[in-house]
Amino acid sequence: MKSIFTTALFLIAWGNLFAQLNESDSIRWQVKFNATASVLDGNVARTLLLTRIEVAHANERWGISTRNDYQYGRTFYNLTENDVISYNFIYIKPLARVYPYVMGLVETNLRRRIDFRYQVGPGVSWNVVRKKTSFVKLSVTGTYENTQYNGSVFDDEQYNGSTVLDTWRLTGRIFGKHRLLDKVRISYEFWWQQSLSDRVNYRFHTEEAVELPVTKHIAFRTAVRYSYENIELVGLKPYDLFWTYGLTITNF
């Protein structure tokens, strides 16, 4: 009973968002908050909390958006996740079909023993489809990346001996969102980040989600998230897979 009550509290208090502006781009502020969580106790003790919050604003001349994810987890009462990733964008003429932007990213990841990572650089987005019930966007970003690891022995021996790796990356991304039967909302995102100096230094991420509205501003959400990072410290797996469910709260 205690675990059920705890889970309910986490579901109410937990949040989600989508990087960059979405199909609702307008002059008003947009806020989206989503929460997913699971709690097990007894023979297996496992707590996992996933949260995102998005704030976005756009007009004819400029726009901004920020997406902030937090993930917390324990297995048998040992801390396994305490991770933050923050995507931040400044746009120029974001309501145009094609528009430029500058991205700044900050990340920590306990599972992958990443103490701190940042990326910064310019990009361009193309609104391929922009309709009331369907939206598809493509974007390309060039960034400088610096990653501080908690370790210096990697699966790829060429990186051994240093706890800090830096590189220039090129990122391709596709994002889509569709509404079916005036109720069901489907979204998907895929991006690939490739180092420009080493072909084996790449990572990719994909996420697919379905939202079923409960009220005008609250929806049930389930999502599958998969990420892969080819450069890892020895002893770590290169991928993470999450299937989550929870609630979404939004003001639009």
Coordinates of N, CA and C in Angstrom, one line a residue:
M1 N 0.8 -1.2 0.0 CA 0.0 0.0 0.0 C 0.9 1.3 0.0
K2 N 1.9 1.2 0.8 CA 2.8 2.4 0.8 C 3.4 2.6 -0.5
S3 N 3.8 1.6 -1.2 CA 4.4 1.7 -2.6 C 3.4 2.3 -3.6
I4 N 2.2 1.9 -3.5 CA 1.1 2.4 -4.4 C 0.9 3.9 -4.1
F5 N 0.9 4.3 -2.9 CA 0.6 5.7 -2.5 C 1.8 6.5 -3.0
T6 N 3.0 6.0 -2.8 CA 4.2 6.8 -3.2 C 4.2 6.9 -4.7
T7 N 3.9 5.9 -5.4 CA 3.9 6.0 -6.9 C 2.9 7.0 -7.3
A8 N 1.7 7.1 -6.7 CA 0.7 8.0 -7.1 C 1.2 9.5 -6.9
L9 N 1.9 9.7 -5.8 CA 2.4 11.0 -5.6 C 3.4 11.4 -6.6
F10 N 4.3 10.5 -7.0 CA 5.3 10.7 -8.0 C 4.7 11.0 -9.3
L11 N 3.6 10.3 -9.7 CA 3.0 10.5 -11.0 C 2.4 11.9 -11.1
I12 N 1.9 12.4 -10.0 CA 1.3 13.7 -10.0 C 2.3 14.8 -10.1
A13 N 3.5 14.5 -9.5 CA 4.5 15.6 -9.4 C 5.6 15.5 -10.4
W14 N 5.5 14.7 -11.4 CA 6.6 14.4 -12.3 C 6.4 15.0 -13.7
G15 N 7.4 15.5 -14.5 CA 7.2 16.2 -15.7 C 7.9 15.9 -17.0
N16 N 7.4 16.3 -18.2 CA 8.0 16.0 -19.5 C 7.9 17.1 -20.5
L17 N 8.7 17.0 -21.6 CA 8.7 18.1 -22.6 C 9.4 17.6 -23.9
F18 N 9.3 18.4 -25.0 CA 9.9 18.2 -26.3 C 10.9 19.3 -26.6
A19 N 12.1 18.9 -27.0 CA 13.1 19.9 -27.4 C 12.6 20.6 -28.6
Q20 N 13.0 21.9 -28.6 CA 12.6 22.8 -29.7 C 11.1 23.1 -29.7
L21 N 10.7 24.1 -30.5 CA 9.3 24.5 -30.6 C 8.5 23.4 -31.3
N22 N 7.2 23.3 -31.0 CA 6.4 22.2 -31.6 C 5.4 22.9 -32.5
E23 N 4.4 22.0 -32.9 CA 3.4 22.5 -33.9 C 2.5 23.6 -33.4
S24 N 2.6 23.9 -32.1 CA 1.7 24.9 -31.5 C 2.5 26.3 -31.4
D25 N 3.6 26.4 -32.2 CA 4.3 27.6 -32.2 C 3.4 28.8 -32.3
S26 N 3.5 29.8 -31.4 CA 2.7 31.0 -31.5 C 3.3 32.0 -30.6
I27 N 2.7 33.2 -30.5 CA 3.3 34.3 -29.7 C 3.1 34.1 -28.2
R28 N 2.3 33.2 -27.8 CA 2.1 33.0 -26.3 C 3.1 32.0 -25.7
W29 N 3.3 32.1 -24.4 CA 4.1 31.2 -23.7 C 3.5 29.8 -23.6
Q30 N 4.3 28.8 -23.8 CA 3.8 27.4 -23.7 C 4.6 26.7 -22.6
V31 N 3.9 25.9 -21.8 CA 4.5 25.1 -20.7 C 3.9 23.7 -20.8
K32 N 4.8 22.7 -20.7 CA 4.3 21.3 -20.7 C 5.1 20.6 -19.6
F33 N 4.4 19.9 -18.8 CA 4.9 19.2 -17.6 C 4.4 17.8 -17.6
N34 N 5.4 16.8 -17.6 CA 5.0 15.4 -17.6 C 5.7 14.6 -16.6
A35 N 5.0 13.6 -16.0 CA 5.6 12.8 -14.9 C 5.4 11.3 -15.2
T36 N 6.5 10.5 -15.0 CA 6.4 9.1 -15.0 C 7.2 8.5 -13.9
A37 N 6.7 7.4 -13.3 CA 7.4 6.8 -12.1 C 7.0 5.4 -11.9
S38 N 7.9 4.6 -11.3 CA 7.5 3.3 -10.8 C 8.3 3.0 -9.5
V39 N 7.6 2.3 -8.6 CA 8.2 1.9 -7.3 C 7.9 0.5 -7.1
L40 N 8.9 -0.3 -6.8 CA 8.8 -1.7 -6.4 C 9.5 -1.9 -5.1
D41 N 8.9 -2.8 -4.2 CA 9.5 -3.1 -2.9 C 9.3 -4.6 -2.6
G42 N 10.1 -5.1 -1.7 CA 10.0 -6.5 -1.4 C 11.2 -7.3 -1.9
N43 N 11.0 -8.4 -2.7 CA 12.1 -9.1 -3.2 C 13.0 -8.3 -4.1
V44 N 12.4 -7.4 -4.8 CA 13.2 -6.5 -5.7 C 12.8 -5.1 -5.3
A45 N 13.8 -4.2 -4.9 CA 13.6 -2.9 -4.5 C 14.1 -2.0 -5.7
R46 N 13.1 -1.3 -6.3 CA 13.5 -0.5 -7.5 C 12.6 0.8 -7.5
T47 N 13.2 1.9 -7.6 CA 12.5 3.2 -7.7 C 13.0 3.9 -9.0
L48 N 12.1 4.4 -9.8 CA 12.6 5.1 -11.0 C 11.6 6.2 -11.3
L49 N 12.2 7.4 -11.4 CA 11.4 8.6 -11.6 C 12.0 9.3 -12.9
L50 N 11.1 9.7 -13.8 CA 11.5 10.4 -15.0 C 10.7 11.7 -15.1
T51 N 11.4 12.8 -15.3 CA 10.6 14.1 -15.4 C 11.2 15.0 -16.5
R52 N 10.3 15.7 -17.2 CA 10.7 16.7 -18.1 C 9.8 17.9 -18.0
I53 N 10.3 19.1 -18.2 CA 9.5 20.3 -18.3 C 10.0 21.2 -19.4
E54 N 9.0 21.7 -20.2 CA 9.3 22.5 -21.4 C 8.7 23.9 -21.3
V55 N 9.4 24.9 -21.6 CA 8.9 26.2 -21.7 C 9.3 26.8 -23.0
A56 N 8.4 27.4 -23.8 CA 8.7 27.9 -25.2 C 7.9 29.1 -25.4
H57 N 8.5 30.0 -26.2 CA 7.8 31.3 -26.6 C 8.3 31.6 -28.0
A58 N 7.5 32.1 -28.9 CA 7.9 32.5 -30.2 C 7.1 33.7 -30.8
N59 N 7.7 34.5 -31.5 CA 6.9 35.5 -32.3 C 7.6 35.6 -33.7
E60 N 7.2 36.6 -34.5 CA 7.7 36.7 -35.8 C 9.2 36.9 -35.9
R61 N 9.8 37.5 -34.9 CA 11.2 37.9 -34.9 C 12.2 37.0 -34.2
W62 N 11.7 36.4 -33.1 CA 12.6 35.6 -32.3 C 11.8 34.6 -31.5
G63 N 12.5 33.6 -30.9 CA 11.9 32.6 -30.0 C 12.9 32.0 -29.1
I64 N 12.4 31.4 -28.0 CA 13.3 30.7 -27.1 C 12.5 29.4 -26.6
S65 N 13.3 28.4 -26.3 CA 12.7 27.2 -25.7 C 13.7 26.5 -24.8
T66 N 13.3 25.9 -23.7 CA 14.1 25.2 -22.9 C 13.5 23.9 -22.5
R67 N 14.2 22.8 -22.5 CA 13.7 21.5 -22.1 C 14.6 20.9 -21.1
N68 N 14.1 20.5 -19.9 CA 14.9 20.1 -18.8 C 14.4 18.8 -18.3
D69 N 15.2 17.7 -18.4 CA 14.9 16.4 -18.0 C 15.6 16.0 -16.7
Y70 N 14.9 15.4 -15.8 CA 15.6 14.9 -14.6 C 15.2 13.4 -14.4
Q71 N 16.2 12.6 -14.1 CA 15.9 11.1 -13.9 C 16.5 10.7 -12.6
Y72 N 15.7 10.0 -11.7 CA 16.2 9.6 -10.4 C 15.9 8.1 -10.3
G73 N 16.8 7.3 -9.8 CA 16.6 5.9 -9.6 C 17.4 5.2 -8.5
R74 N 16.9 4.2 -7.9 CA 17.6 3.4 -6.9 C 17.2 2.0 -7.2
T75 N 18.2 1.1 -7.0 CA 18.0 -0.4 -7.1 C 18.6 -1.0 -5.8
F76 N 17.8 -1.7 -5.1 CA 18.2 -2.2 -3.8 C 18.8 -1.1 -2.9
Y77 N 18.2 0.0 -3.0 CA 18.5 1.2 -2.2 C 19.9 1.8 -2.5
N78 N 20.5 1.4 -3.6 CA 21.7 2.0 -4.1 C 21.3 3.0 -5.3
L79 N 21.9 4.2 -5.2 CA 21.6 5.2 -6.2 C 22.2 4.7 -7.6
T80 N 21.3 4.7 -8.6 CA 21.7 4.2 -9.9 C 21.5 5.3 -11.0
E81 N 20.5 6.3 -10.7 CA 20.3 7.4 -11.6 C 20.1 8.7 -10.8
N82 N 20.8 9.7 -11.2 CA 20.6 11.0 -10.7 C 21.1 12.0 -11.8
D83 N 20.3 12.0 -12.9 CA 20.8 12.5 -14.1 C 20.0 13.8 -14.6
V84 N 20.7 14.7 -15.2 CA 20.1 15.9 -15.7 C 20.5 16.1 -17.1
I85 N 19.6 16.5 -18.0 CA 19.9 17.0 -19.3 C 19.0 18.2 -19.7
S86 N 19.7 19.2 -20.1 CA 19.0 20.5 -20.4 C 19.3 20.9 -21.8
Y87 N 18.2 21.1 -22.6 CA 18.4 21.6 -24.0 C 17.8 23.0 -24.0
N88 N 18.6 23.9 -24.6 CA 18.2 25.3 -24.6 C 18.4 25.9 -26.0
F89 N 17.4 26.6 -26.5 CA 17.5 27.2 -27.9 C 17.1 28.6 -27.9
I90 N 17.7 29.4 -28.8 CA 17.4 30.7 -29.2 C 17.2 30.7 -30.7
Y91 N 16.0 31.2 -31.2 CA 15.6 31.1 -32.6 C 15.5 32.5 -33.2
I92 N 15.8 32.6 -34.5 CA 15.6 33.8 -35.3 C 14.5 33.5 -36.3
K93 N 13.4 34.3 -36.2 CA 12.2 34.1 -37.1 C 11.7 32.7 -37.1
P94 N 11.3 32.2 -35.9 CA 11.0 30.7 -35.8 C 9.7 30.4 -36.5
L95 N 8.9 31.3 -36.9 CA 7.6 31.0 -37.5 C 7.8 30.8 -39.0
A96 N 9.0 31.0 -39.5 CA 9.2 30.9 -41.0 C 9.3 29.4 -41.3
R97 N 9.3 29.0 -42.6 CA 9.4 27.6 -43.0 C 10.8 27.1 -42.6
V98 N 11.8 27.9 -42.8 CA 13.2 27.5 -42.5 C 13.8 28.7 -41.6
Y99 N 14.4 28.3 -40.5 CA 14.9 29.3 -39.6 C 16.2 28.8 -38.9
P100 N 17.1 29.8 -38.5 CA 18.3 29.4 -37.8 C 18.1 29.5 -36.3
Y101 N 19.0 28.9 -35.5 CA 19.0 28.9 -34.1 C 20.4 28.6 -33.5
V102 N 20.5 28.9 -32.2 CA 21.7 28.5 -31.5 C 21.3 27.6 -30.3
M103 N 22.0 26.4 -30.2 CA 21.6 25.5 -29.1 C 22.7 25.4 -28.1
G104 N 22.3 25.3 -26.8 CA 23.2 25.0 -25.7 C 22.7 23.8 -24.9
L105 N 23.5 22.8 -24.7 CA 23.1 21.6 -24.0 C 24.0 21.3 -22.8
V106 N 23.4 20.9 -21.7 CA 24.2 20.5 -20.5 C 23.6 19.2 -20.0
E107 N 24.5 18.3 -19.6 CA 24.1 16.9 -19.2 C 25.0 16.3 -18.2
T108 N 24.4 15.6 -17.3 CA 25.1 14.7 -16.3 C 24.5 13.3 -16.4
N109 N 25.2 12.2 -16.2 CA 24.7 10.9 -16.4 C 25.4 9.9 -15.4
L110 N 24.8 9.6 -14.3 CA 25.4 8.7 -13.3 C 25.7 7.3 -13.9
R111 N 24.7 6.8 -14.6 CA 24.8 5.4 -15.2 C 26.0 5.3 -16.1
R112 N 26.3 6.3 -16.9 CA 27.4 6.3 -17.9 C 28.6 7.0 -17.3
R113 N 28.6 7.4 -16.1 CA 29.7 8.0 -15.4 C 30.2 9.2 -16.1
I114 N 29.2 10.0 -16.5 CA 29.5 11.3 -17.1 C 29.2 12.4 -16.1
D115 N 30.3 13.0 -15.6 CA 30.2 14.0 -14.5 C 29.6 15.3 -15.1
F116 N 30.0 15.7 -16.3 CA 29.5 16.9 -16.9 C 29.8 16.9 -18.4
R117 N 28.8 17.3 -19.2 CA 28.9 17.4 -20.6 C 28.2 18.7 -21.1
Y118 N 28.8 19.4 -22.0 CA 28.1 20.5 -22.6 C 28.4 20.5 -24.1
Q119 N 27.4 21.0 -24.8 CA 27.5 21.3 -26.3 C 26.9 22.6 -26.6
V120 N 27.5 23.3 -27.5 CA 27.0 24.6 -27.9 C 27.3 24.8 -29.4
G121 N 26.4 25.4 -30.2 CA 26.6 25.6 -31.6 C 25.3 26.0 -32.3
P122 N 25.5 26.4 -33.6 CA 24.3 26.9 -34.4 C 23.7 25.8 -35.1
G123 N 22.4 26.0 -35.6 CA 21.7 25.0 -36.4 C 20.7 25.7 -37.2
V124 N 20.0 24.9 -38.0 CA 18.9 25.3 -38.8 C 17.8 24.3 -38.8
S125 N 16.5 24.8 -38.8 CA 15.3 23.9 -38.8 C 14.5 24.1 -40.0
W126 N 13.8 23.1 -40.5 CA 12.9 23.2 -41.6 C 11.6 22.5 -41.2
N127 N 10.5 23.4 -41.2 CA 9.2 22.9 -41.0 C 8.6 22.2 -42.2
V128 N 8.8 20.9 -42.3 CA 8.4 20.2 -43.5 C 6.9 20.1 -43.7
V129 N 6.2 19.8 -42.6 CA 4.8 19.7 -42.5 C 4.3 20.5 -41.3
R130 N 3.4 21.5 -41.5 CA 2.9 22.3 -40.4 C 1.4 22.5 -40.6
K131 N 0.6 21.5 -40.1 CA -0.8 21.6 -40.2 C -1.4 21.5 -38.8
K132 N -2.7 21.7 -38.7 CA -3.4 21.7 -37.4 C -3.3 20.3 -36.7
T133 N -3.3 19.2 -37.5 CA -3.3 17.9 -36.9 C -2.0 17.1 -37.2
S134 N -1.1 17.7 -37.9 CA 0.1 17.0 -38.3 C 1.3 18.0 -38.4
F135 N 2.4 17.6 -37.9 CA 3.6 18.4 -37.8 C 4.9 17.6 -37.9
V136 N 5.8 18.0 -38.8 CA 7.0 17.3 -39.0 C 8.1 18.3 -39.2
K137 N 9.2 18.1 -38.5 CA 10.4 19.1 -38.5 C 11.7 18.3 -38.7
L138 N 12.6 18.9 -39.5 CA 13.9 18.4 -39.7 C 14.9 19.5 -39.2
S139 N 16.0 19.1 -38.6 CA 17.0 20.1 -38.2 C 18.4 19.5 -38.3
V140 N 19.3 20.4 -38.5 CA 20.8 20.1 -38.5 C 21.5 21.1 -37.6
T141 N 22.4 20.5 -36.7 CA 23.1 21.4 -35.7 C 24.6 21.0 -35.7
G142 N 25.4 22.0 -35.7 CA 26.9 21.8 -35.5 C 27.3 22.3 -34.2
T143 N 27.9 21.5 -33.4 CA 28.3 21.9 -32.0 C 29.7 21.5 -31.6
Y144 N 30.2 22.2 -30.7 CA 31.5 21.8 -30.0 C 31.0 21.1 -28.7
E145 N 31.6 20.0 -28.4 CA 31.2 19.2 -27.2 C 32.4 18.9 -26.3
N146 N 32.2 19.1 -25.0 CA 33.2 18.7 -24.0 C 32.6 17.8 -23.0
T147 N 33.2 16.7 -22.7 CA 32.6 15.7 -21.8 C 33.7 15.3 -20.7
Q148 N 33.3 15.4 -19.4 CA 34.1 15.0 -18.3 C 33.6 13.7 -17.7
Y149 N 34.4 12.7 -17.9 CA 34.1 11.3 -17.4 C 34.6 11.1 -16.0
N150 N 33.9 10.2 -15.3 CA 34.4 9.7 -14.0 C 35.2 8.4 -14.2
G151 N 36.3 8.5 -15.0 CA 37.1 7.4 -15.4 C 37.9 7.7 -16.6
S152 N 39.0 6.9 -16.9 CA 39.8 7.2 -18.0 C 40.2 5.9 -18.8
V153 N 39.5 4.8 -18.6 CA 39.7 3.6 -19.4 C 38.4 3.3 -20.2
F154 N 38.5 3.3 -21.5 CA 37.4 3.2 -22.4 C 37.4 1.9 -23.2
D155 N 36.3 1.5 -23.7 CA 36.2 0.3 -24.5 C 37.1 0.5 -25.8
D156 N 37.1 1.7 -26.3 CA 38.0 2.0 -27.4 C 39.3 2.6 -26.9
E157 N 40.4 1.8 -27.0 CA 41.6 2.1 -26.3 C 42.3 3.5 -26.7
Q158 N 41.9 4.0 -27.9 CA 42.5 5.2 -28.4 C 42.1 6.4 -27.5
Y159 N 41.1 6.3 -26.6 CA 40.7 7.3 -25.8 C 41.2 7.2 -24.3
N160 N 41.9 6.1 -24.1 CA 42.4 5.8 -22.7 C 43.4 6.9 -22.3
G161 N 43.4 7.2 -20.9 CA 44.4 8.1 -20.4 C 43.9 9.4 -20.0
S162 N 42.7 9.8 -20.5 CA 42.2 11.1 -20.2 C 40.7 11.0 -19.7
T163 N 40.4 11.9 -18.8 CA 39.0 11.9 -18.3 C 38.1 12.9 -19.0
V164 N 38.7 13.7 -19.9 CA 38.0 14.7 -20.7 C 38.2 14.4 -22.2
L165 N 37.0 14.3 -22.9 CA 37.0 14.2 -24.3 C 36.3 15.3 -24.9
D166 N 36.8 15.9 -26.0 CA 36.1 17.0 -26.7 C 36.2 16.7 -28.2
T167 N 35.1 17.2 -28.9 CA 35.0 17.0 -30.3 C 34.0 18.0 -30.9
W168 N 34.1 18.1 -32.2 CA 33.0 18.8 -33.0 C 32.1 17.8 -33.5
R169 N 30.8 18.1 -33.4 CA 29.7 17.1 -33.8 C 28.8 17.8 -34.8
L170 N 28.2 16.9 -35.6 CA 27.1 17.3 -36.5 C 25.9 16.4 -36.1
T171 N 24.8 17.1 -35.8 CA 23.6 16.4 -35.4 C 22.4 16.5 -36.4
G172 N 21.8 15.4 -36.8 CA 20.6 15.4 -37.6 C 19.4 15.0 -36.7
R173 N 18.3 15.6 -36.9 CA 17.1 15.3 -36.0 C 15.8 15.4 -36.8
I174 N 14.9 14.5 -36.6 CA 13.6 14.5 -37.1 C 12.6 14.5 -35.9
F175 N 11.6 15.3 -36.0 CA 10.6 15.3 -34.9 C 9.2 15.4 -35.6
G176 N 8.3 14.6 -35.1 CA 6.9 14.7 -35.6 C 5.9 14.5 -34.5
K177 N 4.7 15.1 -34.8 CA 3.6 15.0 -33.9 C 2.3 15.0 -34.7
H178 N 1.4 14.1 -34.3 CA 0.2 13.9 -35.1 C -1.0 13.7 -34.2
R179 N -2.2 14.2 -34.5 CA -3.4 13.9 -33.8 C -4.3 13.1 -34.6
L180 N -4.8 12.0 -34.0 CA -5.7 11.0 -34.6 C -7.0 11.1 -34.0
L181 N -8.1 11.0 -34.8 CA -9.4 11.0 -34.3 C -9.8 12.1 -33.3
D182 N -9.1 13.2 -33.4 CA -9.3 14.4 -32.6 C -9.0 14.2 -31.1
K183 N -8.4 13.0 -30.8 CA -8.1 12.7 -29.4 C -6.7 12.2 -29.2
V184 N -6.3 11.1 -29.9 CA -5.0 10.5 -29.6 C -3.9 11.3 -30.2
R185 N -2.9 11.6 -29.4 CA -1.7 12.4 -29.9 C -0.5 11.4 -29.9
I186 N 0.1 11.4 -31.1 CA 1.3 10.5 -31.3 C 2.5 11.4 -31.6
S187 N 3.6 11.2 -31.0 CA 4.9 12.0 -31.3 C 6.0 11.0 -31.4
Y188 N 7.0 11.5 -32.1 CA 8.3 10.7 -32.3 C 9.4 11.6 -32.5
E189 N 10.6 11.2 -32.1 CA 11.8 12.0 -32.3 C 13.0 11.0 -32.5
F190 N 13.9 11.4 -33.4 CA 15.1 10.6 -33.6 C 16.2 11.6 -34.0
W191 N 17.4 11.5 -33.3 CA 18.5 12.2 -33.7 C 19.8 11.4 -33.6
W192 N 20.7 11.8 -34.5 CA 22.0 11.1 -34.6 C 23.1 12.2 -34.5
Q193 N 24.1 11.9 -33.5 CA 25.2 12.9 -33.3 C 26.5 12.2 -33.7
Q194 N 27.2 12.8 -34.7 CA 28.4 12.2 -35.3 C 29.6 13.1 -35.0
S195 N 30.6 12.6 -34.5 CA 31.9 13.3 -34.3 C 32.5 13.6 -35.7
L196 N 32.9 14.8 -36.0 CA 33.5 15.1 -37.3 C 35.0 14.7 -37.4
S197 N 35.6 14.2 -36.2 CA 37.0 13.8 -36.3 C 37.2 12.3 -36.1
D198 N 36.2 11.6 -35.7 CA 36.3 10.1 -35.5 C 35.0 9.5 -35.8
R199 N 35.0 8.6 -36.8 CA 33.7 8.0 -37.3 C 33.1 7.1 -36.2
V200 N 33.9 6.5 -35.3 CA 33.4 5.6 -34.3 C 32.8 6.3 -33.1
N201 N 33.0 7.6 -33.0 CA 32.5 8.4 -31.9 C 31.1 9.0 -32.3
Y202 N 30.0 8.2 -32.1 CA 28.7 8.6 -32.4 C 27.7 8.2 -31.3
R203 N 26.6 8.8 -31.4 CA 25.5 8.4 -30.5 C 24.1 8.7 -31.2
F204 N 23.1 8.0 -30.8 CA 21.8 8.3 -31.3 C 20.7 8.1 -30.2
H205 N 19.6 8.7 -30.5 CA 18.5 8.7 -29.5 C 17.1 8.6 -30.2
T206 N 16.2 7.8 -29.7 CA 14.9 7.8 -30.3 C 13.8 7.7 -29.2
E207 N 12.7 8.4 -29.4 CA 11.6 8.3 -28.4 C 10.3 8.4 -29.2
E208 N 9.4 7.5 -28.8 CA 8.0 7.5 -29.4 C 7.0 7.5 -28.2
A209 N 6.0 8.4 -28.4 CA 5.0 8.5 -27.3 C 3.6 8.6 -27.8
V210 N 2.7 8.2 -26.9 CA 1.2 8.2 -27.2 C 0.6 8.9 -26.0
E211 N -0.2 9.9 -26.3 CA -1.0 10.6 -25.2 C -2.5 10.5 -25.5
L212 N -3.2 10.2 -24.4 CA -4.7 10.1 -24.4 C -5.2 11.1 -23.5
P213 N -5.9 12.2 -24.0 CA -6.4 13.2 -23.1 C -7.4 12.7 -22.1
V214 N -7.2 13.2 -20.8 CA -8.2 12.9 -19.8 C -9.1 14.1 -19.6
T215 N -8.5 15.3 -19.5 CA -9.2 16.6 -19.5 C -8.5 17.5 -20.6
K216 N -9.0 18.7 -20.6 CA -8.4 19.7 -21.6 C -6.9 19.9 -21.4
H217 N -6.4 19.8 -20.2 CA -5.0 20.1 -19.9 C -4.2 18.9 -19.4
I218 N -4.9 17.8 -19.2 CA -4.2 16.6 -18.6 C -4.4 15.4 -19.5
A219 N -3.3 14.7 -19.7 CA -3.4 13.5 -20.6 C -2.6 12.4 -20.0
F220 N -3.0 11.1 -20.2 CA -2.2 10.0 -19.9 C -1.2 9.8 -21.0
R221 N 0.1 9.5 -20.6 CA 1.2 9.4 -21.6 C 2.0 8.1 -21.4
T222 N 2.3 7.4 -22.5 CA 3.2 6.3 -22.4 C 4.2 6.5 -23.5
A223 N 5.5 6.1 -23.2 CA 6.5 6.4 -24.2 C 7.6 5.3 -24.1
V224 N 8.3 5.1 -25.2 CA 9.5 4.2 -25.3 C 10.7 5.1 -25.7
R225 N 11.7 5.0 -24.9 CA 12.9 5.8 -25.1 C 14.1 4.9 -25.2
Y226 N 14.9 5.1 -26.3 CA 16.1 4.3 -26.4 C 17.3 5.2 -26.8
S227 N 18.4 5.0 -26.1 CA 19.6 5.8 -26.5 C 20.8 4.9 -26.5
Y228 N 21.7 5.3 -27.4 CA 22.9 4.5 -27.7 C 24.1 5.4 -27.8
E229 N 25.2 5.1 -27.1 CA 26.4 5.9 -27.1 C 27.6 5.0 -27.4
N230 N 28.3 5.2 -28.5 CA 29.3 4.2 -28.9 C 30.6 4.3 -28.1
I231 N 30.9 5.5 -27.5 CA 32.1 5.6 -26.7 C 31.7 5.5 -25.3
E232 N 32.2 4.5 -24.6 CA 31.8 4.2 -23.2 C 33.0 3.8 -22.4
L233 N 33.0 4.1 -21.1 CA 34.0 3.6 -20.2 C 33.9 2.0 -20.1
V234 N 35.0 1.4 -19.8 CA 35.0 -0.1 -19.7 C 34.0 -0.6 -18.6
G235 N 33.2 -1.6 -18.9 CA 32.3 -2.2 -18.0 C 30.9 -1.7 -18.1
L236 N 30.7 -0.7 -19.0 CA 29.3 -0.1 -19.2 C 28.7 -0.6 -20.5
K237 N 27.4 -0.8 -20.5 CA 26.7 -1.1 -21.7 C 26.5 0.3 -22.5
P238 N 26.5 0.2 -23.8 CA 26.3 1.4 -24.6 C 24.9 1.9 -24.7
Y239 N 23.9 1.2 -24.3 CA 22.5 1.6 -24.5 C 21.7 1.7 -23.2
D240 N 20.6 2.4 -23.3 CA 19.6 2.5 -22.3 C 18.2 2.4 -22.9
L241 N 17.3 1.6 -22.3 CA 16.0 1.5 -22.8 C 15.0 1.7 -21.7
F242 N 14.0 2.6 -21.9 CA 13.0 2.9 -20.9 C 11.6 2.8 -21.6
W243 N 10.7 2.2 -20.9 CA 9.3 2.2 -21.2 C 8.6 2.9 -20.1
T244 N 8.0 4.0 -20.3 CA 7.4 4.8 -19.2 C 6.0 5.1 -19.4
Y245 N 5.3 5.4 -18.3 CA 3.9 5.8 -18.4 C 3.6 6.8 -17.2
G246 N 2.7 7.8 -17.5 CA 2.4 8.8 -16.5 C 1.5 9.8 -17.0
L247 N 1.6 11.0 -16.4 CA 0.6 12.1 -16.8 C 1.4 13.3 -17.4
T248 N 0.7 14.0 -18.3 CA 1.1 15.2 -18.9 C 0.2 16.3 -18.5
I249 N 0.8 17.5 -18.1 CA 0.0 18.7 -17.8 C 0.5 19.8 -18.7
T250 N -0.4 20.5 -19.4 CA 0.0 21.5 -20.3 C -0.9 22.7 -20.3
N251 N -0.5 23.9 -20.7 CA -1.4 25.0 -20.7 C -1.9 25.3 -22.1
F252 N -1.6 24.4 -23.1 CA -2.2 24.6 -24.5 C -2.8 23.4 -25.1

